[in-house]
PDB file of C-alpha atoms in Angstrom:
ATOM      1  CA  UNK A   1     -66.344  -8.951-192.672  1.00 70.00           C
ATOM      2  CA  UNK A   2     -61.975  -8.366-192.253  1.00 74.00           C
ATOM      3  CA  UNK A   3     -61.265  -5.996-193.835  1.00 80.00           C
ATOM      4  CA  UNK A   4     -65.118  -3.109-193.100  1.00 89.00           C
ATOM      5  CA  UNK A   5     -66.143  -1.525-190.827  1.00 91.00           C
ATOM      6  CA  UNK A   6     -69.571  -1.052-189.633  1.00 92.00           C
ATOM      7  CA  UNK A   7     -71.027   2.377-189.846  1.00 90.00           C
ATOM      8  CA  UNK A   8     -72.883   3.389-186.555  1.00 90.00           C
ATOM      9  CA  UNK A   9     -73.367   6.471-185.679  1.00 92.00           C
ATOM     10  CA  UNK A  10     -76.210   9.246-187.863  1.00 91.00           C
ATOM     11  CA  UNK A  11     -73.215  11.784-188.445  1.00 91.00           C
ATOM     12  CA  UNK A  12     -72.040   9.261-190.783  1.00 87.00           C
ATOM     13  CA  UNK A  13     -75.067   8.391-192.559  1.00 88.00           C
ATOM     14  CA  UNK A  14     -75.977  12.197-193.321  1.00 89.00           C
ATOM     15  CA  UNK A  15     -72.645  12.219-194.778  1.00 86.00           C
ATOM     16  CA  UNK A  16     -73.374   9.330-197.033  1.00 84.00           C
ATOM     17  CA  UNK A  17     -76.895  11.121-198.081  1.00 84.00           C
ATOM     18  CA  UNK A  18     -75.075  14.206-198.829  1.00 88.00           C
ATOM     19  CA  UNK A  19     -72.209  13.119-200.494  1.00 87.00           C
ATOM     20  CA  UNK A  20     -72.919   9.028-201.436  1.00 88.00           C
ATOM     21  CA  UNK A  21     -73.958   8.431-205.856  1.00 93.00           C
ATOM     22  CA  UNK A  22     -77.574   6.833-206.185  1.00 94.00           C
ATOM     23  CA  UNK A  23     -77.744   3.617-206.838  1.00 94.00           C
ATOM     24  CA  UNK A  24     -81.241   1.905-207.222  1.00 92.00           C
ATOM     25  CA  UNK A  25     -82.492  -1.828-207.182  1.00 90.00           C
ATOM     26  CA  UNK A  26     -85.463  -3.995-207.478  1.00 90.00           C
ATOM     27  CA  UNK A  27     -84.802  -4.549-203.496  1.00 90.00           C
ATOM     28  CA  UNK A  28     -82.235  -2.788-202.218  1.00 92.00           C
ATOM     29  CA  UNK A  29     -80.810   1.213-202.865  1.00 92.00           C
ATOM     30  CA  UNK A  30     -76.890   2.025-202.498  1.00 94.00           C
ATOM     31  CA  UNK A  31     -75.188   5.268-202.068  1.00 94.00           C
ATOM     32  CA  UNK A  32     -71.813   4.550-202.760  1.00 93.00           C
ATOM     33  CA  UNK A  33     -68.613   7.492-201.593  1.00 90.00           C
ATOM     34  CA  UNK A  34     -65.216   6.653-202.148  1.00 90.00           C
ATOM     35  CA  UNK A  35     -62.885   7.740-199.643  1.00 88.00           C
ATOM     36  CA  UNK A  36     -59.760   7.790-199.134  1.00 87.00           C
ATOM     37  CA  UNK A  37     -58.299   4.834-196.294  1.00 89.00           C
ATOM     38  CA  UNK A  38     -57.658   1.475-197.279  1.00 89.00           C
ATOM     39  CA  UNK A  39     -60.334   0.064-195.779  1.00 91.00           C
ATOM     40  CA  UNK A  40     -64.293   0.026-196.126  1.00 92.00           C
ATOM     41  CA  UNK A  41     -66.839   1.526-194.208  1.00 93.00           C
ATOM     42  CA  UNK A  42     -70.650  -0.041-194.753  1.00 94.00           C
ATOM     43  CA  UNK A  43     -74.114   0.983-192.951  1.00 94.00           C
ATOM     44  CA  UNK A  44     -77.112  -0.839-193.607  1.00 94.00           C
ATOM     45  CA  UNK A  45     -80.395   1.029-191.990  1.00 93.00           C
ATOM     46  CA  UNK A  46     -83.396  -0.710-192.708  1.00 91.00           C
ATOM     47  CA  UNK A  47     -86.725   1.563-191.686  1.00 88.00           C
ATOM     48  CA  UNK A  48     -89.363   1.007-189.425  1.00 88.00           C
ATOM     49  CA  UNK A  49     -92.165   0.734-191.888  1.00 87.00           C
ATOM     50  CA  UNK A  50     -90.781  -1.942-192.840  1.00 86.00           C
ATOM     51  CA  UNK A  51     -92.026  -4.326-190.164  1.00 86.00           C
ATOM     52  CA  UNK A  52     -91.891  -5.831-187.046  1.00 91.00           C
ATOM     53  CA  UNK A  53     -87.712  -6.113-185.243  1.00 93.00           C
ATOM     54  CA  UNK A  54     -87.691  -9.607-185.950  1.00 92.00           C
ATOM     55  CA  UNK A  55     -88.423  -8.870-189.816  1.00 90.00           C
ATOM     56  CA  UNK A  56     -85.784  -5.051-190.290  1.00 90.00           C
ATOM     57  CA  UNK A  57     -83.280  -8.615-188.459  1.00 93.00           C
ATOM     58  CA  UNK A  58     -83.844 -10.916-190.894  1.00 93.00           C
ATOM     59  CA  UNK A  59     -83.206  -8.238-193.322  1.00 92.00           C
ATOM     60  CA  UNK A  60     -80.001  -6.937-192.064  1.00 93.00           C
ATOM     61  CA  UNK A  61     -78.222 -10.756-191.369  1.00 94.00           C
ATOM     62  CA  UNK A  62     -79.378 -11.271-195.489  1.00 93.00           C
ATOM     63  CA  UNK A  63     -77.528  -8.238-196.742  1.00 94.00           C
ATOM     64  CA  UNK A  64     -73.939  -8.541-194.354  1.00 93.00           C
ATOM     65  CA  UNK A  65     -74.008 -11.911-195.628  1.00 94.00           C
ATOM     66  CA  UNK A  66     -73.986 -11.235-199.175  1.00 93.00           C
ATOM     67  CA  UNK A  67     -71.371  -8.387-198.713  1.00 93.00           C
ATOM     68  CA  UNK A  68     -69.131 -11.073-196.386  1.00 93.00           C
ATOM     69  CA  UNK A  69     -69.117 -13.329-199.909  1.00 92.00           C
ATOM     70  CA  UNK A  70     -68.459 -10.145-202.092  1.00 91.00           C
ATOM     71  CA  UNK A  71     -66.007  -8.437-199.847  1.00 90.00           C
ATOM     72  CA  UNK A  72     -62.792 -10.057-201.307  1.00 89.00           C
ATOM     73  CA  UNK A  73     -63.340  -9.163-205.077  1.00 89.00           C
ATOM     74  CA  UNK A  74     -65.025  -5.124-203.950  1.00 90.00           C
ATOM     75  CA  UNK A  75     -61.765  -2.437-204.136  1.00 88.00           C
ATOM     76  CA  UNK A  76     -61.135  -0.834-200.788  1.00 89.00           C
ATOM     77  CA  UNK A  77     -61.538   2.966-199.796  1.00 90.00           C
ATOM     78  CA  UNK A  78     -65.277   2.271-200.005  1.00 92.00           C
ATOM     79  CA  UNK A  79     -68.495   3.798-198.122  1.00 91.00           C
ATOM     80  CA  UNK A  80     -71.204   1.781-199.138  1.00 93.00           C
ATOM     81  CA  UNK A  81     -74.373   3.035-197.442  1.00 94.00           C
ATOM     82  CA  UNK A  82     -77.533   0.247-198.071  1.00 94.00           C
ATOM     83  CA  UNK A  83     -81.326   0.731-198.024  1.00 93.00           C
ATOM     84  CA  UNK A  84     -83.837  -1.632-198.533  1.00 91.00           C
ATOM     85  CA  UNK A  85     -86.781  -0.190-201.455  1.00 84.00           C
ATOM     86  CA  UNK A  86     -90.129   1.228-199.552  1.00 79.00           C
ATOM     87  CA  UNK A  87     -91.396  -0.829-202.846  1.00 78.00           C
ATOM     88  CA  UNK A  88     -90.453  -4.030-201.835  1.00 79.00           C
ATOM     89  CA  UNK A  89     -92.594  -6.556-199.879  1.00 81.00           C
ATOM     90  CA  UNK A  90     -90.571  -8.044-197.377  1.00 81.00           C
ATOM     91  CA  UNK A  91     -92.038 -10.881-197.069  1.00 82.00           C
ATOM     92  CA  UNK A  92     -91.385 -12.178-200.191  1.00 84.00           C
ATOM     93  CA  UNK A  93     -87.474 -10.601-200.183  1.00 87.00           C
ATOM     94  CA  UNK A  94     -84.840 -13.735-199.977  1.00 90.00           C
ATOM     95  CA  UNK A  95     -81.114 -13.746-199.867  1.00 92.00           C
ATOM     96  CA  UNK A  96     -81.122 -15.501-203.527  1.00 93.00           C
ATOM     97  CA  UNK A  97     -83.321 -11.107-204.395  1.00 91.00           C
ATOM     98  CA  UNK A  98     -80.864  -9.888-202.647  1.00 92.00           C
ATOM     99  CA  UNK A  99     -77.457 -11.847-203.885  1.00 93.00           C
ATOM    100  CA  UNK A 100     -78.491 -10.666-207.501  1.00 93.00           C
ATOM    101  CA  UNK A 101     -79.122  -6.931-206.514  1.00 92.00           C
ATOM    102  CA  UNK A 102     -76.463  -6.910-204.919  1.00 91.00           C
ATOM    103  CA  UNK A 103     -74.265  -7.434-207.892  1.00 92.00           C
ATOM    104  CA  UNK A 104     -76.209  -5.411-210.173  1.00 94.00           C
ATOM    105  CA  UNK A 105     -75.481  -1.991-208.515  1.00 94.00           C
ATOM    106  CA  UNK A 106     -71.743  -2.658-207.269  1.00 92.00           C
ATOM    107  CA  UNK A 107     -71.247  -2.943-211.020  1.00 93.00           C
ATOM    108  CA  UNK A 108     -73.216  -0.078-212.614  1.00 93.00           C
ATOM    109  CA  UNK A 109     -71.539   1.234-210.141  1.00 92.00           C
ATOM    110  CA  UNK A 110     -67.890  -0.024-210.899  1.00 91.00           C
ATOM    111  CA  UNK A 111     -67.303  -1.579-207.887  1.00 88.00           C
ATOM    112  CA  UNK A 112     -65.840  -4.855-207.837  1.00 84.00           C
TER     113      UNK A 112
END
């Protein structure tokens, strides 16, 4: 993730919830907000209701890997907040499922 800064602060997450546009997918939900910077910001949130730490970290790794592959196609100056859908079964989430969901949402948002 060369041109991306990770979001870690709570106030940054709250800002994206209030100002970002919401997109719904099968496994992931996304808030996208345009900024005036030359780089992107990425935030990943997985609820504790999704499972224990091992499962939550696995999902985060899958999302980061998908983002690394698509990063070169994404326009610069975008804040992306990714949240795992509460209705999704964590056990059945796969790399390919997240990839399809990720691309579908980004095309819908006209970010690619």
